[in-house]
CSV table of C-alpha atoms and ligand atoms in Angstrom, one decimal:
chain,number,residue,atom,x,y,z
D,989,UNK,CA,3.2,34.0,-59.2
D,990,UNK,CA,5.4,35.6,-61.8
D,991,UNK,CA,3.2,37.7,-64.1
D,992,UNK,CA,3.1,36.9,-67.7
D,993,UNK,CA,4.9,39.3,-69.9
D,994,UNK,CA,4.5,40.3,-73.5
D,995,UNK,CA,8.2,41.2,-73.5
D,996,UNK,CA,9.7,37.8,-72.9
D,997,UNK,CA,11.6,36.7,-75.9
D,998,UNK,CA,10.5,33.1,-76.3
D,999,UNK,CA,10.1,31.4,-79.7
D,1000,UNK,CA,6.5,30.2,-80.1
D,1001,UNK,CA,6.2,26.5,-80.0
D,1002,UNK,CA,4.8,26.4,-83.5
D,1003,UNK,CA,8.0,27.9,-84.9
D,1004,UNK,CA,10.0,24.9,-83.5
D,1005,UNK,CA,9.2,22.3,-86.1
D,1006,UNK,CA,9.3,18.8,-84.8
D,1007,UNK,CA,11.4,16.3,-86.7
D,1008,UNK,CA,9.7,13.3,-85.1
D,1009,UNK,CA,6.7,13.0,-82.8
D,1010,UNK,CA,7.5,15.1,-79.8
D,1011,UNK,CA,11.0,15.9,-80.9
D,1012,UNK,CA,11.6,19.6,-81.2
D,1013,UNK,CA,14.6,20.2,-83.6
D,1014,UNK,CA,17.7,21.0,-81.8
D,1015,UNK,CA,16.7,19.4,-78.5
D,1016,UNK,CA,17.8,16.1,-77.0
D,1017,UNK,CA,15.5,13.2,-77.8
D,1018,UNK,CA,14.6,12.4,-74.2
D,1019,UNK,CA,11.2,11.9,-72.7
D,1020,UNK,CA,9.6,11.9,-76.2
D,1021,UNK,CA,7.1,9.4,-77.6
D,1022,UNK,CA,8.7,6.6,-79.6
D,1023,UNK,CA,5.9,6.8,-82.1
D,1024,UNK,CA,6.6,8.1,-85.6
D,1025,UNK,CA,2.9,8.2,-86.6
D,1026,UNK,CA,-0.4,7.8,-84.9
D,1027,UNK,CA,-1.6,4.3,-83.9
D,1028,UNK,CA,-4.4,2.4,-85.7
D,1029,UNK,CA,-6.9,0.4,-83.8
D,1030,UNK,CA,-6.7,-3.3,-84.8
D,1031,UNK,CA,-10.2,-4.4,-83.7
D,1032,UNK,CA,-9.1,-6.8,-81.0
D,1033,UNK,CA,-11.6,-5.4,-78.5
D,1034,UNK,CA,-14.5,-5.8,-80.9
D,1035,UNK,CA,-15.4,-9.1,-79.3
D,1036,UNK,CA,-16.6,-7.2,-76.2
D,1037,UNK,CA,-19.9,-5.4,-76.1
D,1038,UNK,CA,-19.4,-1.6,-76.1
D,1039,UNK,CA,-21.2,1.6,-76.7
D,1040,UNK,CA,-20.3,5.3,-77.0
D,1041,UNK,CA,-21.7,7.1,-74.0
D,1042,UNK,CA,-22.0,10.4,-75.9
D,1043,UNK,CA,-21.2,11.2,-79.6
D,1044,UNK,CA,-18.1,13.2,-78.6
D,1045,UNK,CA,-16.5,11.5,-75.5
D,1046,UNK,CA,-16.6,8.3,-73.6
D,1047,UNK,CA,-17.1,4.6,-74.4
D,1048,UNK,CA,-18.3,1.9,-72.0
D,1049,UNK,CA,-17.5,-1.8,-72.1
D,1050,UNK,CA,-20.3,-3.1,-69.8
D,1051,UNK,CA,-19.2,-6.7,-69.7
D,1052,UNK,CA,-15.5,-6.9,-70.5
D,1053,UNK,CA,-13.0,-8.0,-67.8
D,1054,UNK,CA,-9.8,-6.1,-67.6
D,1055,UNK,CA,-8.0,-9.2,-66.2
D,1056,UNK,CA,-8.7,-10.8,-69.6
D,1057,UNK,CA,-7.5,-7.8,-71.6
D,1058,UNK,CA,-4.4,-7.8,-69.4
D,1059,UNK,CA,-3.4,-11.2,-70.8
D,1060,UNK,CA,-3.0,-9.9,-74.3
D,1061,UNK,CA,-0.7,-7.0,-75.3
D,1062,UNK,CA,-2.6,-6.5,-78.6
D,1063,UNK,CA,-5.7,-5.8,-76.6
D,1064,UNK,CA,-3.9,-3.5,-74.1
D,1065,UNK,CA,-2.5,-1.5,-77.1
D,1066,UNK,CA,-6.0,-1.3,-78.6
D,1067,UNK,CA,-7.4,-0.2,-75.3
D,1068,UNK,CA,-4.8,2.6,-75.2
D,1069,UNK,CA,-5.9,3.7,-78.7
D,1070,UNK,CA,-9.6,3.6,-77.6
D,1071,UNK,CA,-8.9,5.6,-74.5
D,1072,UNK,CA,-6.9,8.2,-76.5
D,1073,UNK,CA,-9.6,8.4,-79.2
D,1074,UNK,CA,-12.7,8.4,-76.9
D,1075,UNK,CA,-11.0,10.3,-74.1
D,1076,UNK,CA,-12.3,8.1,-71.3
D,1077,UNK,CA,-13.4,4.4,-71.3
D,1078,UNK,CA,-15.5,2.8,-68.5
D,1079,UNK,CA,-15.5,-0.8,-67.2
D,1080,UNK,CA,-18.1,-2.1,-64.7
D,1081,UNK,CA,-17.6,-4.1,-61.6
D,1082,UNK,CA,-14.0,-5.1,-62.0
D,1083,UNK,CA,-12.4,-5.5,-58.6
D,1084,UNK,CA,-9.0,-5.1,-60.1
D,1085,UNK,CA,-6.1,-5.9,-57.8
D,1086,UNK,CA,-3.5,-3.2,-57.0
D,1087,UNK,CA,-0.9,-5.1,-59.0
D,1088,UNK,CA,-3.1,-5.6,-62.0
D,1089,UNK,CA,-4.1,-1.9,-62.0
D,1090,UNK,CA,-0.4,-0.9,-61.9
D,1091,UNK,CA,0.6,-3.4,-64.6
D,1092,UNK,CA,-2.2,-2.1,-66.8
D,1093,UNK,CA,-1.2,1.6,-66.1
D,1094,UNK,CA,2.4,0.9,-67.1
D,1095,UNK,CA,1.6,-1.2,-70.2
D,1096,UNK,CA,-1.0,1.2,-71.7
D,1097,UNK,CA,1.7,3.8,-72.0
D,1098,UNK,CA,4.5,1.4,-72.9
D,1099,UNK,CA,2.6,-0.3,-75.7
D,1100,UNK,CA,1.6,3.1,-77.1
D,1101,UNK,CA,5.1,4.5,-77.3
D,1102,UNK,CA,5.8,6.2,-74.0
D,1103,UNK,CA,9.5,6.9,-73.3
D,1104,UNK,CA,11.5,4.3,-71.5
D,1105,UNK,CA,12.2,6.6,-68.6
D,1106,UNK,CA,8.5,7.1,-67.9
D,1107,UNK,CA,7.0,4.9,-65.2
D,1108,UNK,CA,4.1,5.2,-62.8
D,1109,UNK,CA,3.7,8.5,-61.0
D,1110,UNK,CA,4.4,8.8,-57.3
D,1111,UNK,CA,2.2,11.7,-56.1
D,1112,UNK,CA,4.0,14.3,-54.0
D,1113,UNK,CA,1.2,14.5,-51.4
D,1114,UNK,CA,-1.3,11.6,-52.0
D,1115,UNK,CA,1.2,8.7,-51.3
D,1116,UNK,CA,1.9,6.0,-48.8
D,1117,UNK,CA,3.1,8.6,-46.2
D,1118,UNK,CA,-0.5,9.6,-45.7
D,1119,UNK,CA,-1.0,6.1,-44.3
D,1120,UNK,CA,-4.1,5.1,-46.3
D,1121,UNK,CA,-4.0,1.4,-47.2
D,1122,UNK,CA,-4.5,0.5,-50.8
D,1123,UNK,CA,-6.0,-3.0,-50.1
D,1124,UNK,CA,-7.6,-5.0,-47.3
D,1125,UNK,CA,-4.2,-6.3,-46.1
D,1126,UNK,CA,-3.0,-2.8,-45.1
D,1127,UNK,CA,-0.6,-2.5,-48.0
D,1128,UNK,CA,0.9,1.0,-48.6
D,1129,UNK,CA,2.1,1.9,-52.1
D,1130,UNK,CA,3.5,5.2,-53.4
D,1131,UNK,CA,2.5,4.3,-57.0
D,1132,UNK,CA,-1.2,4.4,-56.0
D,1133,UNK,CA,-2.8,7.7,-55.1
D,1134,UNK,CA,-5.7,7.0,-52.9
D,1135,UNK,CA,-8.7,9.1,-53.9
D,1136,UNK,CA,-10.3,9.6,-50.5
D,1137,UNK,CA,-13.2,11.9,-49.6
D,1138,UNK,CA,-11.9,12.0,-46.0
D,1139,UNK,CA,-8.4,13.1,-47.1
D,1140,UNK,CA,-9.9,15.7,-49.6
D,1141,UNK,CA,-12.0,17.2,-46.8
D,1142,UNK,CA,-8.9,17.4,-44.6
D,1143,UNK,CA,-6.6,19.1,-47.0
D,1144,UNK,CA,-8.5,20.8,-49.8
D,1145,UNK,CA,-10.9,23.7,-49.1
D,1146,UNK,CA,-12.8,22.9,-52.3
D,1147,UNK,CA,-14.1,19.7,-50.6
D,1148,UNK,CA,-15.4,21.2,-47.4
D,1149,UNK,CA,-19.1,21.3,-47.0
D,1150,UNK,CA,-19.6,25.0,-47.5
D,1151,UNK,CA,-17.4,25.2,-50.6
D,1152,UNK,CA,-19.9,24.7,-53.4
D,1153,UNK,CA,-19.5,28.2,-54.8
D,1154,UNK,CA,-18.5,27.6,-58.4
D,1155,UNK,CA,-18.0,23.9,-58.9
D,1156,UNK,CA,-16.5,24.4,-62.4
D,1157,UNK,CA,-13.3,25.2,-60.5
D,1158,UNK,CA,-12.8,21.5,-60.1
D,1159,UNK,CA,-12.0,20.9,-63.8
D,1160,UNK,CA,-8.4,19.7,-64.3
D,1161,UNK,CA,-6.0,17.2,-65.9
D,1162,UNK,CA,-3.8,15.3,-63.5
D,1163,UNK,CA,-0.3,16.3,-62.5
D,1164,UNK,CA,0.4,18.7,-65.4
D,1165,UNK,CA,2.7,20.6,-63.0
D,1166,UNK,CA,5.3,17.9,-63.7
D,1167,UNK,CA,7.9,18.4,-66.4
D,1168,UNK,CA,6.8,15.0,-67.9
D,1169,UNK,CA,3.1,14.7,-67.0
D,1170,UNK,CA,0.7,11.8,-67.4
D,1171,UNK,CA,-0.6,9.9,-70.4
D,1172,UNK,CA,-3.1,7.6,-68.9
D,1173,UNK,CA,-4.9,7.4,-65.5
D,1174,UNK,CA,-6.9,4.5,-64.1
D,1175,UNK,CA,-9.3,5.0,-61.2
D,1176,UNK,CA,-11.3,2.2,-59.5
D,1177,UNK,CA,-13.8,3.4,-56.9
D,1178,UNK,CA,-14.3,0.7,-54.2
D,1179,UNK,CA,-16.2,2.7,-51.5
D,1180,UNK,CA,-19.3,4.8,-52.2
D,1181,UNK,CA,-21.5,6.8,-49.9
D,1182,UNK,CA,-24.2,4.5,-48.6
D,1183,UNK,CA,-27.9,5.0,-49.4
D,1184,UNK,CA,-27.3,8.2,-51.3
D,1185,UNK,CA,-26.6,9.4,-54.8
D,1186,UNK,CA,-23.7,11.6,-55.6
D,1187,UNK,CA,-19.9,11.5,-56.2
D,1188,UNK,CA,-20.2,11.3,-60.0
D,1189,UNK,CA,-17.2,12.2,-62.1
D,1190,UNK,CA,-17.3,14.3,-65.3
D,1191,UNK,CA,-14.8,14.3,-68.2
D,1192,UNK,CA,-14.6,16.9,-71.0
D,1193,UNK,CA,-12.9,16.5,-74.4
D,1194,UNK,CA,-9.9,18.8,-75.0
D,1195,UNK,CA,-10.0,17.8,-78.7
D,1196,UNK,CA,-13.5,19.1,-79.0
D,1197,UNK,CA,-12.7,22.3,-77.0
D,1198,UNK,CA,-9.9,22.9,-79.5
D,1199,UNK,CA,-12.3,22.4,-82.3
D,1200,UNK,CA,-14.7,25.0,-81.0
D,1201,UNK,CA,-12.0,27.7,-81.3
D,1202,UNK,CA,-12.2,29.8,-84.4
D,1203,UNK,CA,-9.3,29.2,-86.9
D,1204,UNK,CA,-7.8,32.6,-85.9
D,1205,UNK,CA,-7.8,31.8,-82.1
D,1206,UNK,CA,-6.6,28.2,-82.9
D,1207,UNK,CA,-3.6,29.7,-84.6
D,1208,UNK,CA,-3.0,32.1,-81.7
D,1209,UNK,CA,-3.3,29.3,-79.1
D,1210,UNK,CA,-1.0,27.0,-81.1
D,1211,UNK,CA,1.7,29.6,-80.8
D,1212,UNK,CA,1.5,29.9,-77.0
D,1213,UNK,CA,2.8,28.1,-74.0
D,1214,UNK,CA,1.4,28.1,-70.5
D,1215,UNK,CA,3.0,27.8,-67.1
D,1216,UNK,CA,1.1,25.1,-65.1
D,1217,UNK,CA,1.5,25.6,-61.4
D,1218,UNK,CA,0.2,23.8,-58.3
D,1219,UNK,CA,1.1,25.7,-55.1
D,1220,UNK,CA,-1.3,23.8,-52.9
D,1221,UNK,CA,1.0,20.9,-52.0
D,1222,UNK,CA,3.6,23.1,-50.4
D,1223,UNK,CA,1.0,25.1,-48.6
D,1224,UNK,CA,-0.7,22.0,-47.3
D,1225,UNK,CA,2.6,20.4,-46.3
D,1226,UNK,CA,3.5,23.5,-44.3
D,1227,UNK,CA,0.0,23.8,-42.7
D,1228,UNK,CA,-0.1,20.1,-41.7
D,1229,UNK,CA,3.6,19.4,-41.3
D,1230,UNK,CA,3.6,16.8,-44.0
D,1231,UNK,CA,6.6,15.4,-45.9
D,1232,UNK,CA,6.3,15.5,-49.7
D,1233,UNK,CA,8.0,13.2,-52.2
D,1234,UNK,CA,10.5,15.5,-53.9
D,1235,UNK,CA,12.3,13.2,-56.3
D,1236,UNK,CA,11.8,10.9,-59.3
D,1237,UNK,CA,8.0,11.0,-59.4
D,1238,UNK,CA,7.8,8.5,-62.3
D,1239,UNK,CA,10.4,10.2,-64.5
D,1240,UNK,CA,13.9,11.5,-63.6
D,1241,UNK,CA,12.7,15.0,-64.6
D,1242,UNK,CA,9.8,15.0,-62.1
D,1243,UNK,CA,11.9,16.2,-59.2
D,1244,UNK,CA,11.8,19.1,-56.7
D,1245,UNK,CA,9.1,21.0,-54.9
D,1246,UNK,CA,8.4,23.7,-57.5
D,1247,UNK,CA,5.4,22.0,-59.1
D,1248,UNK,CA,5.6,24.3,-62.0
D,1249,UNK,CA,6.1,23.4,-65.7
D,1250,UNK,CA,5.8,25.1,-69.1
D,1251,UNK,CA,3.8,23.2,-71.7
D,1252,UNK,CA,2.2,24.1,-75.1
D,1253,UNK,CA,-1.3,25.5,-74.9
D,1254,UNK,CA,-2.4,23.2,-77.7
D,1255,UNK,CA,-0.9,19.7,-77.4
D,1256,UNK,CA,-0.6,16.9,-79.9
D,1257,UNK,CA,-1.6,13.5,-78.7
D,1258,UNK,CA,0.9,11.1,-80.2
D,1259,UNK,CA,-1.4,8.1,-80.2
D,1260,UNK,CA,-4.2,9.8,-82.2
D,1261,UNK,CA,-2.2,12.5,-83.8
D,1262,UNK,CA,-5.0,15.0,-82.8
D,1263,UNK,CA,-4.7,18.4,-81.3
D,1264,UNK,CA,-6.2,19.2,-77.9
D,1265,UNK,CA,-6.6,22.2,-75.7
D,1266,UNK,CA,-4.2,21.6,-72.7
D,1267,UNK,CA,-3.9,24.9,-70.9
D,1268,UNK,CA,-7.3,25.1,-69.1
D,1269,UNK,CA,-8.8,24.5,-65.7
D,1270,UNK,CA,-7.2,23.9,-62.4
D,1271,UNK,CA,-3.7,23.2,-63.7
D,1272,UNK,CA,-3.3,26.8,-64.9
D,1273,UNK,CA,-5.6,28.5,-62.3
D,1274,UNK,CA,-2.5,29.6,-60.3
D,1275,UNK,CA,-0.4,29.6,-63.5
D,1276,UNK,CA,-0.6,31.7,-66.6
D,1277,UNK,CA,-0.3,31.9,-70.3
D,1278,UNK,CA,3.2,33.0,-71.2
D,1279,UNK,CA,4.3,35.9,-73.4
D,1280,UNK,CA,1.0,37.9,-73.1
D,1281,UNK,CA,-0.1,40.5,-70.7
D,1282,UNK,CA,-1.5,39.5,-67.3
D,1283,UNK,CA,-5.0,40.6,-68.4
D,1284,UNK,CA,-4.8,38.7,-71.7
D,1285,UNK,CA,-3.7,35.6,-69.7
D,1286,UNK,CA,-6.7,35.9,-67.4
D,1287,UNK,CA,-9.1,36.4,-70.4
D,1288,UNK,CA,-7.6,33.4,-72.3
D,1289,UNK,CA,-7.7,31.2,-69.2
D,1290,UNK,CA,-11.2,32.1,-68.4
D,1291,UNK,CA,-12.4,31.5,-72.0
D,1292,UNK,CA,-10.6,28.1,-72.2
D,1293,UNK,CA,-12.2,27.1,-68.9
D,1294,UNK,CA,-15.6,28.3,-70.1
D,1295,UNK,CA,-15.2,26.1,-73.2
D,1296,UNK,CA,-14.8,22.9,-71.2
D,1297,UNK,CA,-17.1,23.8,-68.3
D,1298,UNK,CA,-20.1,25.4,-70.2
D,1299,UNK,CA,-20.3,23.0,-73.2
D,1300,UNK,CA,-22.3,20.0,-71.8
D,1301,UNK,CA,-22.1,18.4,-75.2
D,1302,UNK,CA,-18.4,17.8,-74.9
D,1303,UNK,CA,-18.7,16.3,-71.5
D,1304,UNK,CA,-19.6,12.9,-70.2
D,1305,UNK,CA,-20.9,12.2,-66.6
D,1306,UNK,CA,-20.2,8.8,-65.0
D,1307,UNK,CA,-22.3,7.4,-62.1
D,1308,UNK,CA,-20.1,4.9,-60.2
D,1309,UNK,CA,-21.0,1.6,-58.8
D,1310,UNK,CA,-18.6,-0.3,-56.5
D,1311,UNK,CA,-15.5,-1.5,-58.3
D,1312,UNK,CA,-16.2,0.4,-61.6
D,1313,UNK,CA,-13.1,1.5,-63.4
D,1314,UNK,CA,-12.5,4.6,-65.5
D,1315,UNK,CA,-9.4,5.0,-67.7
D,1316,UNK,CA,-8.7,8.4,-69.3
D,1317,UNK,CA,-6.1,10.2,-71.4
D,1318,UNK,CA,-4.8,13.1,-69.3
D,1319,UNK,CA,-3.3,14.6,-72.5
D,1320,UNK,CA,-6.6,15.2,-74.1
D,1321,UNK,CA,-9.4,15.3,-71.5
D,1322,UNK,CA,-10.2,17.3,-68.4
D,1323,UNK,CA,-12.2,15.8,-65.5
D,1324,UNK,CA,-13.8,16.9,-62.2
D,1325,UNK,CA,-15.1,15.2,-59.1
D,1326,UNK,CA,-18.5,16.2,-57.8
D,1327,UNK,CA,-18.6,17.3,-54.2
D,1328,UNK,CA,-22.3,16.6,-53.5
D,1329,UNK,CA,-22.4,13.9,-50.8
D,1330,UNK,CA,-21.5,13.6,-47.2
D,1331,UNK,CA,-20.5,10.0,-46.7
D,1332,UNK,CA,-17.2,8.1,-47.4
D,1333,UNK,CA,-16.1,7.6,-51.0
D,1334,UNK,CA,-12.7,6.0,-51.8
D,1335,UNK,CA,-10.7,4.5,-54.6
D,1336,UNK,CA,-7.3,3.7,-56.0
D,1337,UNK,CA,-5.8,5.7,-58.8
D,1338,UNK,CA,-2.8,4.8,-60.9
D,1339,UNK,CA,-1.3,7.6,-63.0
D,1340,UNK,CA,1.1,6.7,-65.7
D,1341,UNK,CA,3.8,9.1,-66.9
D,1342,UNK,CA,3.8,9.7,-70.7
D,1343,UNK,CA,5.9,11.9,-72.9
D,1344,UNK,CA,7.0,15.5,-72.6
D,1345,UNK,CA,4.1,17.5,-74.0
D,1346,UNK,CA,4.7,18.9,-77.5
D,1347,UNK,CA,2.7,20.6,-80.3
D,1348,UNK,CA,3.2,19.4,-83.8
D,1349,UNK,CA,1.9,21.8,-86.4
D,1350,UNK,CA,1.3,18.9,-88.8
D,1351,UNK,CA,-1.0,17.1,-86.4
D,1352,UNK,CA,-4.7,16.9,-87.2
D,1353,UNK,CA,-7.9,18.3,-85.9
D,1354,UNK,CA,-9.9,15.4,-84.4
D,1355,UNK,CA,-13.2,16.6,-86.0
D,1356,UNK,CA,-11.7,16.7,-89.5
D,1357,UNK,CA,-10.0,13.3,-89.1
D,1358,UNK,CA,-13.2,11.7,-87.8
D,1359,UNK,CA,-15.5,13.2,-90.4
D,1360,UNK,CA,-13.4,12.8,-93.5
D,1361,UNK,CA,-11.6,9.5,-92.9
D,1362,UNK,CA,-14.2,8.0,-95.2
D,1363,UNK,CA,-14.8,9.7,-98.6
D,1364,UNK,CA,-17.8,12.1,-98.4
D,1365,UNK,CA,-18.8,11.6,-102.1
D,1366,UNK,CA,-17.2,11.0,-105.5
D,1367,UNK,CA,-17.2,13.9,-107.9
D,1368,UNK,CA,-14.8,13.1,-110.8
D,1369,UNK,CA,-12.6,10.3,-111.9
D,1370,UNK,CA,-9.7,11.0,-114.3
D,1371,UNK,CA,-9.1,8.5,-117.1
D,1372,UNK,CA,-6.0,8.4,-119.1
D,1373,UNK,CA,-6.8,7.9,-122.8
D,1374,UNK,CA,-4.7,7.6,-126.0
D,1375,UNK,CA,-6.9,9.9,-128.1
D,1376,UNK,CA,-9.9,12.1,-127.1
D,1377,UNK,CA,-12.1,11.4,-130.1
D,1378,UNK,CA,-11.5,7.7,-130.0
D,1379,UNK,CA,-12.3,7.8,-126.2
D,1380,UNK,CA,-15.5,9.8,-126.8
D,1381,UNK,CA,-16.7,7.4,-129.5
D,1382,UNK,CA,-16.0,4.5,-127.2
D,1383,UNK,CA,-17.8,5.9,-124.2
D,1384,UNK,CA,-20.7,7.2,-126.3
D,1385,UNK,CA,-21.3,3.6,-127.4
D,1386,UNK,CA,-21.6,2.7,-123.7
D,1387,UNK,CA,-24.3,5.4,-123.3
D,1388,UNK,CA,-22.1,8.2,-121.9
D,1389,UNK,CA,-22.8,11.8,-122.9
D,1390,UNK,CA,-20.3,14.6,-123.4
D,1391,UNK,CA,-21.1,17.4,-120.9
D,1392,UNK,CA,-18.1,19.5,-121.6
D,1393,UNK,CA,-15.5,19.6,-124.5
D,1394,UNK,CA,-13.4,22.7,-124.4
D,1395,UNK,CA,-9.9,23.7,-125.5
D,1396,UNK,CA,-7.8,25.6,-122.9
D,1397,UNK,CA,-5.4,27.7,-124.9
D,1398,UNK,CA,-3.2,28.7,-122.0
D,1399,UNK,CA,-2.4,25.0,-121.4
D,1400,UNK,CA,-2.8,23.9,-125.0
D,1401,UNK,CA,-5.1,21.2,-123.6
D,1402,UNK,CA,-8.5,19.9,-124.3
D,1403,UNK,CA,-10.9,19.5,-121.3
D,1404,UNK,CA,-13.5,16.8,-121.8
D,1405,UNK,CA,-16.1,15.7,-119.3
D,1406,UNK,CA,-18.4,12.8,-119.9
D,1407,UNK,CA,-21.3,11.6,-117.8
D,1408,UNK,CA,-22.5,8.0,-117.3
D,1409,UNK,CA,-25.9,6.9,-118.7
D,1410,UNK,CA,-27.6,5.9,-115.5
D,1411,UNK,CA,-29.1,8.4,-113.0
D,1412,UNK,CA,-26.2,9.9,-111.1
D,1413,UNK,CA,-25.1,7.5,-108.5
D,1414,UNK,CA,-26.0,8.5,-104.9
D,1415,UNK,CA,-23.1,10.3,-103.4
D,1416,UNK,CA,-21.3,8.3,-100.7
D,1417,UNK,CA,-21.1,10.5,-97.7
D,1418,UNK,CA,-20.8,10.4,-94.0
D,1419,UNK,CA,-21.9,14.0,-93.3
D,1420,UNK,CA,-24.8,16.2,-94.1
D,1421,UNK,CA,-23.7,18.5,-96.9
D,1422,UNK,CA,-24.4,22.2,-96.3
D,1423,UNK,CA,-27.5,23.5,-98.1
D,1424,UNK,CA,-25.4,25.6,-100.5
D,1425,UNK,CA,-23.4,22.6,-101.8
D,1426,UNK,CA,-24.7,20.5,-104.7
D,1427,UNK,CA,-23.5,17.0,-104.5
D,1428,UNK,CA,-24.5,15.8,-108.0
D,1429,UNK,CA,-21.3,16.3,-110.0
D,1430,UNK,CA,-21.1,12.7,-110.8
D,1431,UNK,CA,-19.4,13.2,-114.2
D,1432,UNK,CA,-16.4,11.5,-115.6
D,1433,UNK,CA,-13.4,13.5,-116.7
D,1434,UNK,CA,-11.5,12.4,-119.7
D,1435,UNK,CA,-7.9,13.5,-119.2
D,1436,UNK,CA,-6.6,16.7,-120.7
D,1437,UNK,CA,-3.2,15.5,-121.6
N,774,LIG,O1,-12.8,11.5,-57.3
N,774,LIG,C1,-13.0,11.6,-58.5
N,774,LIG,O2,-14.1,11.4,-59.0
N,774,LIG,C2,-11.9,12.0,-59.4
N,774,LIG,C3,-10.7,12.4,-58.6
N,774,LIG,C4,-9.6,12.8,-59.6
N,774,LIG,O3,-9.5,14.0,-59.9
N,774,LIG,C5,-8.7,11.8,-60.0
N,774,LIG,O4,-8.9,10.6,-59.7
N,774,LIG,O5,-7.8,12.2,-60.7
N,775,LIG,FE1,-7.8,14.2,-61.2
């Protein structure tokens, strides 16, 4: 691994102002989202029963059928928005066919603005060459990565029985070593270990992890990029004499056997417009934060991993039944498998390629967007009047009282505040107000000009 260096003269991402979502000024407009603003959910999925699995992350549709949603592009688009907002969405007992799973994977991205050149990912290692059938007819398909306990135990040390040292090492987002990585992933588990619990999957919110950074560290992180690196595939291919897919892995840019890519540490999700921590977990374990010292890189990586692994209140844990489906947004959540069972567990995963990751300084903090998208309370209303005294007389007849009437000499203006006769209306709010804040300024302002 090339060590990070404080001497490398690279302009921080935040200094390269985007002119359109994902377009950095002066660069070619390739592999960028076609969206010019975040998408708004239309409500088309409200006909299905659903619930938030935790306040921060995860929604479950316990009864909806994905084959029905697939018939309606408006619903697929709304599903993409739900997945991007909630991070991961669960559907029970689907039995989705391979073709339907692939169509859904491609359409989720297409209908939410992914570039035309982005298709479904072909995994360099977990592809048809490993000879695992994706259906009961023995079909082999490069656009499905089979998630197989047997394959994991064969190739990855982390999945061997004696490897449960620090399981938080498993947190990752999929295929971020690609130049153009994933937007959405769909996993359907069809085989579970018999007569035993185990094999749950956990997801953690990158939006919330970003939000837990102090403003000063947020600013620092927003100015940084990271090198994502996955050396395992080449090592495994040498050790087991395996051929890897080395070209066009779902985007013309996803080529070669480097498995190394530079992406912003904080990433904007074009569908929500929210900022998310992106450089954390397995994808940067062998990589590094750029433009800082090696030690600083290690400290930052370890703190970012701690944020997602140690905060159980930004995680959701899913217990699979046969043919359950999870759909997640690889731009804004991390996930990890749980290696706590001995039997066979298997499923099909479709990974869609999205846009080239970017950071837009004008994008929003998910917490602020979610908590202020409705007005917390109303303090003042300005009224335009012809004459102050005439207006005061009029509103006095209606029972208003004057609470302030001052002349501001610097502005040569009169400042008049009147209050309605009734007890102050209850503030309209969606959040508890800190104890120091008094929410009863329900006065009316008469304009000062
Ligand atoms: O096996 C699991 O639970 C998740 C595996 C995984 O990382 C994936 O499907 O991307
Ligand atoms: Fe994964």
